[in-house]
XYZ file of C-alpha atoms in Angstrom:
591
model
C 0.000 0.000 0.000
C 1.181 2.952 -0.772
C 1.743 6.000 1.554
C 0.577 9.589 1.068
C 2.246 12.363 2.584
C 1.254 16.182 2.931
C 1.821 18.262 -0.082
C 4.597 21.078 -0.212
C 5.323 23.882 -2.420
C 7.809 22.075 -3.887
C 9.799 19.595 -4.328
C 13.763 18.590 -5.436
C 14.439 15.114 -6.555
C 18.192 15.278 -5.605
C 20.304 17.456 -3.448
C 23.302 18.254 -4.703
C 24.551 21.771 -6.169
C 21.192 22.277 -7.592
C 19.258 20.932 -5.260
C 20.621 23.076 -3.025
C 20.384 26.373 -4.617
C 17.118 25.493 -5.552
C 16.179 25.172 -1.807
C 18.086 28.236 -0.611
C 15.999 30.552 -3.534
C 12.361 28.981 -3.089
C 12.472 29.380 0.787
C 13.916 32.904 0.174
C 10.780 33.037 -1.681
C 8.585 31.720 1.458
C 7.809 28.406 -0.345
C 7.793 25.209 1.961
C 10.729 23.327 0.277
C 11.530 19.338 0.636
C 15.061 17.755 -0.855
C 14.116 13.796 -1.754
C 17.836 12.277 -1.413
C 18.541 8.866 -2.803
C 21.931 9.009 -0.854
C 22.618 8.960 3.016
C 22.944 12.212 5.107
C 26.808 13.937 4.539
C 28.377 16.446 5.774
C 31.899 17.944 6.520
C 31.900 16.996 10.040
C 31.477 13.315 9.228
C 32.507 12.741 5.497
C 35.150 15.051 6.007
C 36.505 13.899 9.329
C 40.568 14.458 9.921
C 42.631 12.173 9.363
C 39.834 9.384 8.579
C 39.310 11.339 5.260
C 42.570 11.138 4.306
C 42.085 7.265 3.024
C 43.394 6.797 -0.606
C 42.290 3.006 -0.408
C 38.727 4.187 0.840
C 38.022 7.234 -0.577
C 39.629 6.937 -4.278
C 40.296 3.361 -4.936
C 36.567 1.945 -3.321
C 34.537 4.997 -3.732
C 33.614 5.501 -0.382
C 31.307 8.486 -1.752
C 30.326 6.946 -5.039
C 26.933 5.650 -6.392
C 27.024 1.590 -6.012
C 26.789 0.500 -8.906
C 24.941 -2.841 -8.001
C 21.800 -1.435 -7.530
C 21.539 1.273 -10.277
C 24.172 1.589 -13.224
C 23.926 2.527 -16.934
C 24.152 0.152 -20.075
C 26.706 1.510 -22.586
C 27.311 0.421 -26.145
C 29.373 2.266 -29.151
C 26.359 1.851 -31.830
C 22.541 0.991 -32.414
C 23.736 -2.191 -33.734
C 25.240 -3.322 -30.393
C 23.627 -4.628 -27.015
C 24.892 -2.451 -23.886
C 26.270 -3.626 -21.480
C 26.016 -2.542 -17.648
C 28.723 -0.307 -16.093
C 29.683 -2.186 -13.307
C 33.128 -0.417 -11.707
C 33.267 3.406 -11.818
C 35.779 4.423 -14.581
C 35.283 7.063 -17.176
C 33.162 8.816 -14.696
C 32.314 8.759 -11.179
C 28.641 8.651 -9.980
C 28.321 10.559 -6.933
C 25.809 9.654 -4.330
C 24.402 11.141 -1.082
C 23.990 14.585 0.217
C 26.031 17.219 -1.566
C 26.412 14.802 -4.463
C 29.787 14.884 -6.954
C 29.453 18.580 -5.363
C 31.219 16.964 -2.284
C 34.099 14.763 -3.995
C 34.618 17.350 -6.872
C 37.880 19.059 -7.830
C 36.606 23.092 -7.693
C 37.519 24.100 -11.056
C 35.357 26.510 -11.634
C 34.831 28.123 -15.072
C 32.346 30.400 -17.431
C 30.929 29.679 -20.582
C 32.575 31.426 -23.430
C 29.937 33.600 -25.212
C 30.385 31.728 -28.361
C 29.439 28.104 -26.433
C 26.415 29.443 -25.532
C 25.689 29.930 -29.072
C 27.397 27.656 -30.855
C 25.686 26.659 -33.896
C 24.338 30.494 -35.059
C 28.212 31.298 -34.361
C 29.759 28.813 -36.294
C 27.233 29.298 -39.539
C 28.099 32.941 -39.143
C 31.807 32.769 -39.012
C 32.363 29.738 -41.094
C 28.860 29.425 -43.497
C 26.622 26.649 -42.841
C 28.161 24.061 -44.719
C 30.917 23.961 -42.240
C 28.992 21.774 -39.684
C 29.181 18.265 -40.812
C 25.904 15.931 -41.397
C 24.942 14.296 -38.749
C 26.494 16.590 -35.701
C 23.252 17.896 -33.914
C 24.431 21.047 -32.052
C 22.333 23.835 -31.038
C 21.956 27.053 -29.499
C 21.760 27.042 -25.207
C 18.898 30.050 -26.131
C 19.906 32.101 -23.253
C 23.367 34.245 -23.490
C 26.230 35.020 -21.435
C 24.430 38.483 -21.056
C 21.668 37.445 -19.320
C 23.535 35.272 -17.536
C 26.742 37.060 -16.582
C 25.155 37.968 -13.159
C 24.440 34.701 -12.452
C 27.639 33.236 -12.674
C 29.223 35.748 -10.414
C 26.663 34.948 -8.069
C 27.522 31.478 -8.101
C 31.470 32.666 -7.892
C 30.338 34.840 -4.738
C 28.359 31.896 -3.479
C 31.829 29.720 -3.987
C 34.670 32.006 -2.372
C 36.227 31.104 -6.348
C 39.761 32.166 -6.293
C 41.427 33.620 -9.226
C 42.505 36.765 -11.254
C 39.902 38.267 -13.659
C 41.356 39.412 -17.048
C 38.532 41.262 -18.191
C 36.056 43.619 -15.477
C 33.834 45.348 -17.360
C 35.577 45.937 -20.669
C 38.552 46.351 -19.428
C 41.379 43.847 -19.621
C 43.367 43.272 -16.642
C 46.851 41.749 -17.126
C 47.622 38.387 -15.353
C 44.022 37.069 -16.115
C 42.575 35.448 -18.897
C 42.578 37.672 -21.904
C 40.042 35.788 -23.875
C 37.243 35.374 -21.566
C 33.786 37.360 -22.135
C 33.436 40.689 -19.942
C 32.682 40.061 -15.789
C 30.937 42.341 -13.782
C 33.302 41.989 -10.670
C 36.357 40.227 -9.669
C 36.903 37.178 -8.172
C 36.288 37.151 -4.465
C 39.718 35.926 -3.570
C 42.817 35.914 -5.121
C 44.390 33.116 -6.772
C 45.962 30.061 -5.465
C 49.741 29.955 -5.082
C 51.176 27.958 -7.980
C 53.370 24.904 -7.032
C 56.709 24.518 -8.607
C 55.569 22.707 -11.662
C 52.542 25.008 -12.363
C 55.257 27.582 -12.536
C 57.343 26.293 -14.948
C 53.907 25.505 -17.602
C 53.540 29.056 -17.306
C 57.284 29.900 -18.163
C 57.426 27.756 -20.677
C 53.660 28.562 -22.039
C 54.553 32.713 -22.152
C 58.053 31.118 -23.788
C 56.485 30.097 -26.783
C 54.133 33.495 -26.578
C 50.833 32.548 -25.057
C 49.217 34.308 -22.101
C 48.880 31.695 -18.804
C 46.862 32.446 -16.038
C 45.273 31.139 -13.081
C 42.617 28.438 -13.197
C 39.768 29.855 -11.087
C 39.464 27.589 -8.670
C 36.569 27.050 -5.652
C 39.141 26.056 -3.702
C 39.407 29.316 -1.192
C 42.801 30.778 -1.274
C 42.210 32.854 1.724
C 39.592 32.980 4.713
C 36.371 33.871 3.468
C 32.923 34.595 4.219
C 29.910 34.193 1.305
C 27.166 35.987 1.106
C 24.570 33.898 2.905
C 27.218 34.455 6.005
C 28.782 30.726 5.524
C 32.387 31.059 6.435
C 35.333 28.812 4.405
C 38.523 28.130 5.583
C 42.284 28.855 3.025
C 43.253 25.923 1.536
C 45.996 24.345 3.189
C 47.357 22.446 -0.440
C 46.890 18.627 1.246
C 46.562 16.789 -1.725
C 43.357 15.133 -0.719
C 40.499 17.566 -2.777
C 39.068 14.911 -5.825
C 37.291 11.863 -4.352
C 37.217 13.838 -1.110
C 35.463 15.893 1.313
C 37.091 18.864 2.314
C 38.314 18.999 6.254
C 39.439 22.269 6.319
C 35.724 23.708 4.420
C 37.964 25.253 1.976
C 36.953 23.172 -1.091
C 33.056 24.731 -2.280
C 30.811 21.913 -1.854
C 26.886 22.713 -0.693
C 27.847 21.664 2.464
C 30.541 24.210 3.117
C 28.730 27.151 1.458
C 24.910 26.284 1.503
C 23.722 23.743 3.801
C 24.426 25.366 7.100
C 22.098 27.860 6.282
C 19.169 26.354 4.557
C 19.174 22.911 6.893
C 18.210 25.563 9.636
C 15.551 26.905 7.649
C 11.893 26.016 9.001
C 10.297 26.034 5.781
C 12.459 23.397 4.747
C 12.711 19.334 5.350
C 15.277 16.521 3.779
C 14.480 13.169 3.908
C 17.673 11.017 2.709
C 17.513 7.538 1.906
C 14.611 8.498 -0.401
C 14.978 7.145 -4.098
C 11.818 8.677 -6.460
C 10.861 6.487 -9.077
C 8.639 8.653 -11.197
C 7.127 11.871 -11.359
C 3.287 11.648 -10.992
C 1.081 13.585 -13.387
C -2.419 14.212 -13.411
C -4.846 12.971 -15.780
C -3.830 15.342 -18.623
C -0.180 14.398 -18.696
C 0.149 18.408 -18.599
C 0.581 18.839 -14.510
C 2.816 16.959 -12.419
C 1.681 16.821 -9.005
C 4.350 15.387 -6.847
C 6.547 11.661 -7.133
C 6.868 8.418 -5.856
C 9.930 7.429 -3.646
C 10.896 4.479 -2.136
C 12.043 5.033 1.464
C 14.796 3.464 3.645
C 12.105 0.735 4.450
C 11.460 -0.445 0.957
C 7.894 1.666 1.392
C 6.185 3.006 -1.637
C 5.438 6.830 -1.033
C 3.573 9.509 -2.671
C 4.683 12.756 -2.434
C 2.364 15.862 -3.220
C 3.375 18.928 -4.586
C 3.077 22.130 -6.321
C 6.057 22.417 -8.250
C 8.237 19.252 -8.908
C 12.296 20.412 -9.785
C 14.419 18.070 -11.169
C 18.081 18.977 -9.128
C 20.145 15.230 -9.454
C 23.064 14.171 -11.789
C 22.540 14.413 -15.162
C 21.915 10.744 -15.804
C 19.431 10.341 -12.915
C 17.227 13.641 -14.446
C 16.672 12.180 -17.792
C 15.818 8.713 -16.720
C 13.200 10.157 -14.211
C 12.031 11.876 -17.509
C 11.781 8.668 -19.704
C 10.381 6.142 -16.491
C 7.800 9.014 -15.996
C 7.037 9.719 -19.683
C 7.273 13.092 -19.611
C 8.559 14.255 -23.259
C 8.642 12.538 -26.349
C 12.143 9.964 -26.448
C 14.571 10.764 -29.185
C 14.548 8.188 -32.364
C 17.719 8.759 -33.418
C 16.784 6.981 -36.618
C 13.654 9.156 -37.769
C 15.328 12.165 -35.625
C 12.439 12.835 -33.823
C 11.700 13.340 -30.200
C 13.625 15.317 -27.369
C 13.987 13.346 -24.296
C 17.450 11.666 -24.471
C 18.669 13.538 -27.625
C 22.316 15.473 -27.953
C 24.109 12.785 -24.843
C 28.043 14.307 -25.312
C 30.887 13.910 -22.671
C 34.684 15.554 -22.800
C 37.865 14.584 -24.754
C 40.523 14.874 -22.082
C 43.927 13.931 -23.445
C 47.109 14.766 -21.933
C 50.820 14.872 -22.376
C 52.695 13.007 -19.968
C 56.106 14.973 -18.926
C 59.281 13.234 -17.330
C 61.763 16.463 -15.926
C 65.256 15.474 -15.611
C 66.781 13.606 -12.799
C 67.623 16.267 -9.289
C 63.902 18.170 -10.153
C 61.986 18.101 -6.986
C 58.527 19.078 -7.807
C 57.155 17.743 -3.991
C 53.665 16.645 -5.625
C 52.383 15.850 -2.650
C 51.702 19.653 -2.229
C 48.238 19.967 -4.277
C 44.774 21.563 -4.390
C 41.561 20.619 -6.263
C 42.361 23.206 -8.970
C 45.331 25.555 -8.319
C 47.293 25.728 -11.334
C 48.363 27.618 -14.694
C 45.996 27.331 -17.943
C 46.179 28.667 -21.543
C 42.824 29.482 -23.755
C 44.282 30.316 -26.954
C 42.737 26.831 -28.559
C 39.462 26.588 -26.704
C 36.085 27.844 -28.461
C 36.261 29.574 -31.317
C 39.799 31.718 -30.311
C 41.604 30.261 -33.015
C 40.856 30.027 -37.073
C 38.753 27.099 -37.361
C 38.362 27.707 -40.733
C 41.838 25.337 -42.504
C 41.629 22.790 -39.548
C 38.100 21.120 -40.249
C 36.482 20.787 -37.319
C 34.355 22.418 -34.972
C 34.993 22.950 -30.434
C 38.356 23.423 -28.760
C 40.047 22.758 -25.867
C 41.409 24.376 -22.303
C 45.004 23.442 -21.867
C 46.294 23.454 -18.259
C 48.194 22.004 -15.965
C 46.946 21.408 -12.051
C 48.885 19.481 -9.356
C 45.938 17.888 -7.545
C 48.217 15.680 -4.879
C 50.704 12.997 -5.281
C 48.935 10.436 -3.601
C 50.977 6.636 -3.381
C 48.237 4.540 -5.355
C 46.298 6.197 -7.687
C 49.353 9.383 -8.687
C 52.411 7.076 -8.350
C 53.388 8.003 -12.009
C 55.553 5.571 -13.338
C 56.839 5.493 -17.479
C 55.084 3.360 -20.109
C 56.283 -0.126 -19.702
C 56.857 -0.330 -16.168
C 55.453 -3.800 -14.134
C 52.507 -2.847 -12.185
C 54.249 -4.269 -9.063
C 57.331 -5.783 -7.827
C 61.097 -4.659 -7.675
C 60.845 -2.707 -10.704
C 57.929 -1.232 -10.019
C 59.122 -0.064 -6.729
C 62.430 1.407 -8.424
C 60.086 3.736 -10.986
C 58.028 5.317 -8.636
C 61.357 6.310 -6.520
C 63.196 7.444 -9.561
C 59.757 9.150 -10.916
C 58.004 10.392 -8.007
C 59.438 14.039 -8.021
C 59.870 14.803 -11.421
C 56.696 13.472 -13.132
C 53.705 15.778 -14.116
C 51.077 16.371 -16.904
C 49.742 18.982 -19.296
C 45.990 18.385 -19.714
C 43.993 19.442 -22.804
C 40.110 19.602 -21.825
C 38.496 19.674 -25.029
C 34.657 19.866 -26.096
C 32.442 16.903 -27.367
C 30.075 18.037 -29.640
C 26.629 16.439 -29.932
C 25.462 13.960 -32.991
C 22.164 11.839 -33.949
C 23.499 8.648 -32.875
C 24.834 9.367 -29.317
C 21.623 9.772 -27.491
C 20.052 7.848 -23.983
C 17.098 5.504 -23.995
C 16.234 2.847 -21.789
C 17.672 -0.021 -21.487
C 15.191 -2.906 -22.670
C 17.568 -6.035 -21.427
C 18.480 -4.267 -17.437
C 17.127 -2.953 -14.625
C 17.540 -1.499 -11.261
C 17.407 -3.032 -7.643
C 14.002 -1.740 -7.739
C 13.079 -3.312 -11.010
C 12.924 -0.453 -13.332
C 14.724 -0.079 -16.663
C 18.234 1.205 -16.413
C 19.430 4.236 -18.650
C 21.446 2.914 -22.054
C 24.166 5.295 -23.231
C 25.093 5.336 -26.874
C 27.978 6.977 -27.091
C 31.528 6.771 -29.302
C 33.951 9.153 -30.195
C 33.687 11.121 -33.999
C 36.603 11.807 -36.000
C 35.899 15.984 -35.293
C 37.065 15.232 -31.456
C 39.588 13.253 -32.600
C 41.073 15.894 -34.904
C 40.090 18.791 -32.239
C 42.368 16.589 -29.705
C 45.206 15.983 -31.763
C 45.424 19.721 -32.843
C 45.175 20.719 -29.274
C 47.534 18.199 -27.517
C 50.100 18.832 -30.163
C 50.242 22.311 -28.794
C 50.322 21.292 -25.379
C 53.566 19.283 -26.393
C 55.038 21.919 -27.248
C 54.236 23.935 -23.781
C 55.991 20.580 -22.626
C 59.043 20.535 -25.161
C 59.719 23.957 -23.906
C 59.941 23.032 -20.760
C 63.602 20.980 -21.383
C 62.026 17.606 -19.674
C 63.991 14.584 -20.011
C 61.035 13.361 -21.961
C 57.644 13.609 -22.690
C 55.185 11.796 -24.865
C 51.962 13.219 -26.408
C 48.914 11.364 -25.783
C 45.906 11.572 -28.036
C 43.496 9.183 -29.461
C 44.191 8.252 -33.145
C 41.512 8.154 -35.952
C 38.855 5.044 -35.046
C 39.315 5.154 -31.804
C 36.977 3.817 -29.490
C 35.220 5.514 -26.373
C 36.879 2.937 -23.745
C 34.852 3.330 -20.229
C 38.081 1.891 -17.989
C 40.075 4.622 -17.726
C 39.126 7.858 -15.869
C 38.335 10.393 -17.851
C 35.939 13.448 -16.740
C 32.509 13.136 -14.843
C 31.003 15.616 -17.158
C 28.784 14.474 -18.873
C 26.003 16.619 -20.593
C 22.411 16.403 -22.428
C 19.238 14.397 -22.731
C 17.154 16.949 -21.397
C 18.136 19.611 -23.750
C 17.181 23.571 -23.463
C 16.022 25.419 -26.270
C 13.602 27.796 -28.204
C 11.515 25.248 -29.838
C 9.790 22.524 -27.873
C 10.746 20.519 -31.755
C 14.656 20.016 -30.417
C 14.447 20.760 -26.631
C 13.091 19.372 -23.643
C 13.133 22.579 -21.926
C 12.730 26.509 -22.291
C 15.093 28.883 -22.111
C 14.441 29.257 -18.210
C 14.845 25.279 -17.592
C 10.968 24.871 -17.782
C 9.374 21.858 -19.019
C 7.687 22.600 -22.594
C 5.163 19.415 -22.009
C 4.807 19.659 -17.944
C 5.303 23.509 -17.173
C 5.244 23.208 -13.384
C 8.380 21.112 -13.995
C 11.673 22.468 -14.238
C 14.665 20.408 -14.945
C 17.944 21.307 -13.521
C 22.058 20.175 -13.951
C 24.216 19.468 -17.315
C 21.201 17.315 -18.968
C 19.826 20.901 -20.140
C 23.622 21.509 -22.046
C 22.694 20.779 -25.904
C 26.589 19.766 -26.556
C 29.569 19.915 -24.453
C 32.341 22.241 -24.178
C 35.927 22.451 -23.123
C 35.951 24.235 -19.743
C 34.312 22.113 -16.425
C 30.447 22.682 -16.462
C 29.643 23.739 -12.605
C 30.234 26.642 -13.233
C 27.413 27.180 -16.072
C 25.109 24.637 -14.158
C 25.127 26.906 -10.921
C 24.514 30.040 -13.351
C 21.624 28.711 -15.009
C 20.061 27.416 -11.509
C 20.211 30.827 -10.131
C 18.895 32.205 -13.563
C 15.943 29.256 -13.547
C 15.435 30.253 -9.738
C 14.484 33.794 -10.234
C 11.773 33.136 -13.276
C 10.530 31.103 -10.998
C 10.203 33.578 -8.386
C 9.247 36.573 -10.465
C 7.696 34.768 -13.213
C 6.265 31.689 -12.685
C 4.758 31.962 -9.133
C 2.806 35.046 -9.578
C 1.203 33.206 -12.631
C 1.847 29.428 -12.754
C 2.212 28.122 -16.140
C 4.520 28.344 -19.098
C 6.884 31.107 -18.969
C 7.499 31.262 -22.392
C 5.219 30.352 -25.181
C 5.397 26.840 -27.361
């Protein structure tokens, strides 16, 4: 039987960085808020707890804060043709789980769209003529732009303590920054990190060779700081335990550290953890949702009333709620219609791997989330695109996160994974290792898309999500470019040796390996409910008191980290809702 609890105002499926901005606005707004967590209760106090957080075997290698993947996975497969396959160990990407979400294991890099992103298919036909997007490649405007948002990502900044040096306040360009990002209304609110040794030498060798480094902004607080809702964060103390990781010292942003200790206190708002909803409830015109169904820590069916229904977990989790509750038309990638699932993309992180000569003592032990040196003259559209033949770009950086013993014990190509030889290359490599990273964009394309998964399903019973998903030869030629110049940041640097690594033409999207946890679409926003799932204010076109938040909304994927767009457009969704939608519920913008 199942159980029916008092309606709210609203309600967030998910409490992570959207969830919680989402709760902080509506009860601004005097709505009676409730967060529906899948996850268990975490906070810094506990997750974060000195020294039991600082547990590589734990924390890195089991996943202490990770989504276990025996209950709920996804299916992946390169092609229609194939059957997926669950995901079984975390790999490519890590799943978070719990209160705070990847929000609490995440790195802090902490970026803005480029203006150009946010418009990325009118840009590209301008610049380059139509033609010049290949068949098949299914990009499309975000149909918002950084204008309207540029307030909302230095709210989020504010929110975040981000530390960094603006290179362009209002027009005018401030040396040290980064001289190709759009216009900011203010600063950063701290100043950057201190760069270790080998963040110091990228940026030598990176102004060598005539580009213009500066410092990743990072929400990693360089100094003691204090955000606007009065949450204080501690400087970062460079401990080398930020990714995989709560933060002990609240210096890394998480909701925790910079929401939560506000908006738990709040009466008008309740969490219930342990909560996993199964499907938004409509009424009987398919046109109003009026609450979901969760099962709770008891294995207990419950219904959950409410006015307004927001969407606020991982991008995965928000468009499988959307197919399980059939809520949107699902993509066909073969007739190329429908919404819900269309334009999946991830990133193309390559690297180059960098071997100093013997007596350099970088001490890589000494790291932070994000701290670190970073060039943008080959991300967006800041370079000719026009003789290279393909479309996106990439940030090129380099960040010292820690030197941990198991999972950064850098060793050459070649070396045993154990024994006496193993041993000898970490000793001999330890110091004088490091890597130049090229984050590069994934555009999206009509056959890489999410569906459900006809063959698995959940501990629950449901389908799971299927990814289709392989790399095109436009990323592979974006990364090749790319890398090749972040070799020769690296041959400038007088290592030993070094070794460029980026995929080769045909190469397959392999889910071992780590690669980024950004992954984007399936819930796409838009102009036209035709191609998007969404309005321009994150607003359901089919269900309008639905509004969907997180990277499912992105329509392709772009070089830079996405929090710091996702927290934008929450605090942009937040305020239609407050000055739009609740003074007369219904579609903000007209179909």
């Amino acid at each position: 039987m199942t159980i029916k609890k008092e309606a709210v105002d609203v309600v967030l499926v998910g409490f992570g960085w959207t969830g919680a901005i989402m709760g902080q606005e509506l009860t601004e707004a005097g709505l009676n808020v409730l967060a529906l967590e899948r996850g268990e209760m975490q906070d810094t106090p506990t997750a974060g707890k000195y020294p039991n957080v600082a547990d590589e075997l734990k924390f890195s290698v089991r996943g202490k804060l990770f989504q276990d993947l025996s209950k709920e996975t996804v299916t992946i497969r390169h092609t229609m043709s194939e059957q997926a396959v669950p995901y079984r160990q975390h790999g490519s990407f890590l799943l978070g789980t719990g209160v705070g979400g990847a929000g609490l294991h995440w790195n802090g890099l902490h970026w803005r769209a480029l203006p150009e992103e946010l418009k990325i298919r009118s840009h590209y036909e301008e610049r380059y003529g139509k033609d010049f997007i290949p068949d098949g490649m299914t990009i499309q405007d975000f149909g918002v732009s950084y204008e309207e948002l540029e307030p909302y990502f230095t709210q989020f900044e504010y929110v975040c303590g981000v530390s960094g040096k603006a290179g362009n306040v209002n027009g005018e360009k401030q040396e040290g920054g980064n001289q190709f990002e759009a216009f900011r209304s203010k600063p950063y609110p701290l100043p950057p990190l201190k760069d270790v040794y080998s963040a110091q030498m990228f940026a030598k060798a990176a102004t060598e060779l005539g580009y213009k480094p500066f410092p990743i902004p990072a929400s990693n607080a360089s100094e003691a700081y204090t955000n606007p809702y009065g949450v204080r964060l501690g400087p970062c103390n460079y401990c080398g335990y930020c990714e995989h990781y709560a933060c002990y010292l609240y210096s890394k942003a998480s909701p925790q550290t910079t929401i939560l200790p506000v908006l738990l206190r709040k009466p008008n708002f309740e969490l219930r953890t342990q909560s996993q909803v199964i499907r938004v409830n409509l009424d009987s015109t398919g046109k109003q949702a009026t609450g979901v169904t969760y099962i709770d820590a008891q294995g207990r069916e419950v219904e959950q009333p409410a006015k307004i229904v927001i969407l606020s977990a991982f991008q995965m989790h928000n468009v499988r709620l959307l197919l399980l509750s059939k809520i949107g038309q699902p993509y066909n990638p073969i007739t190329n219609e429908g919404v819900v699932g269309k334009n999946y993309a991830y990133q193309m992180l390559t690297s180059v791997s960098v071997m100093m000569p013997k007596g350099t003592t970088l001490n890589p032990f000494i790291g932070t989330g994000a701290g670190g040196q970073a060039i943008d003259e080959f991300n967006g559209d800041n370079f000719d695109h026009g003789p290279l033949g393909f479309i996106g770009g990439a940030n090129i950086n380099h960040h010292r996160s820690g030197g941990r013993p198991i999972k950064q014990a850098t060793v050459p190509a070649g070396t045993p994974s154990w024994g006496t030889e193993w041993k000898g290359a970490v000793q001999d490599s330890y110091q004088r290792a490091m890597s130049i990273s090229s984050s590069g964009s994934v555009m999206a394309y009509r056959d890489s898309f999410l569906d459900l998964d006809p063959n698995y399903t959940d501990s629950n019973g449901q389908p799971l999500l299927r990814m289709t998903f392989n790399w095109h030869d436009n990323e592979i030629k974006m990364a090749q470019y790319t890398t090749g110049k972040a070799g020769e940041i690296a041959k400038a640097m007088n290592p030993e040796s070094y070794k460029v690594n980026a995929k080769k033409p045909g190469a397959l999207y392999d889910t071992r390996p780590y690669q980024t946890t950004h992954t984007t679409g399936g819930a796409i926003m838009g102009t036209d409910p035709k191609n998007s799932v969404v309005n321009r204010y994150l607003q359901s076109w089919d269900v309008p008191n639905l509004f969907v938040m997180g990277a499912c909304v992105f329509p392709q994927n772009f070089g830079y980290n996405p929090t710091g767009l996702i927290g934008a457009l929450t605090y942009w969704s937040a305020k239609a809702i407050r000055e739009q939608y609740l003074p007369n519920p219904g579609p903000i913008v007209q179909a």
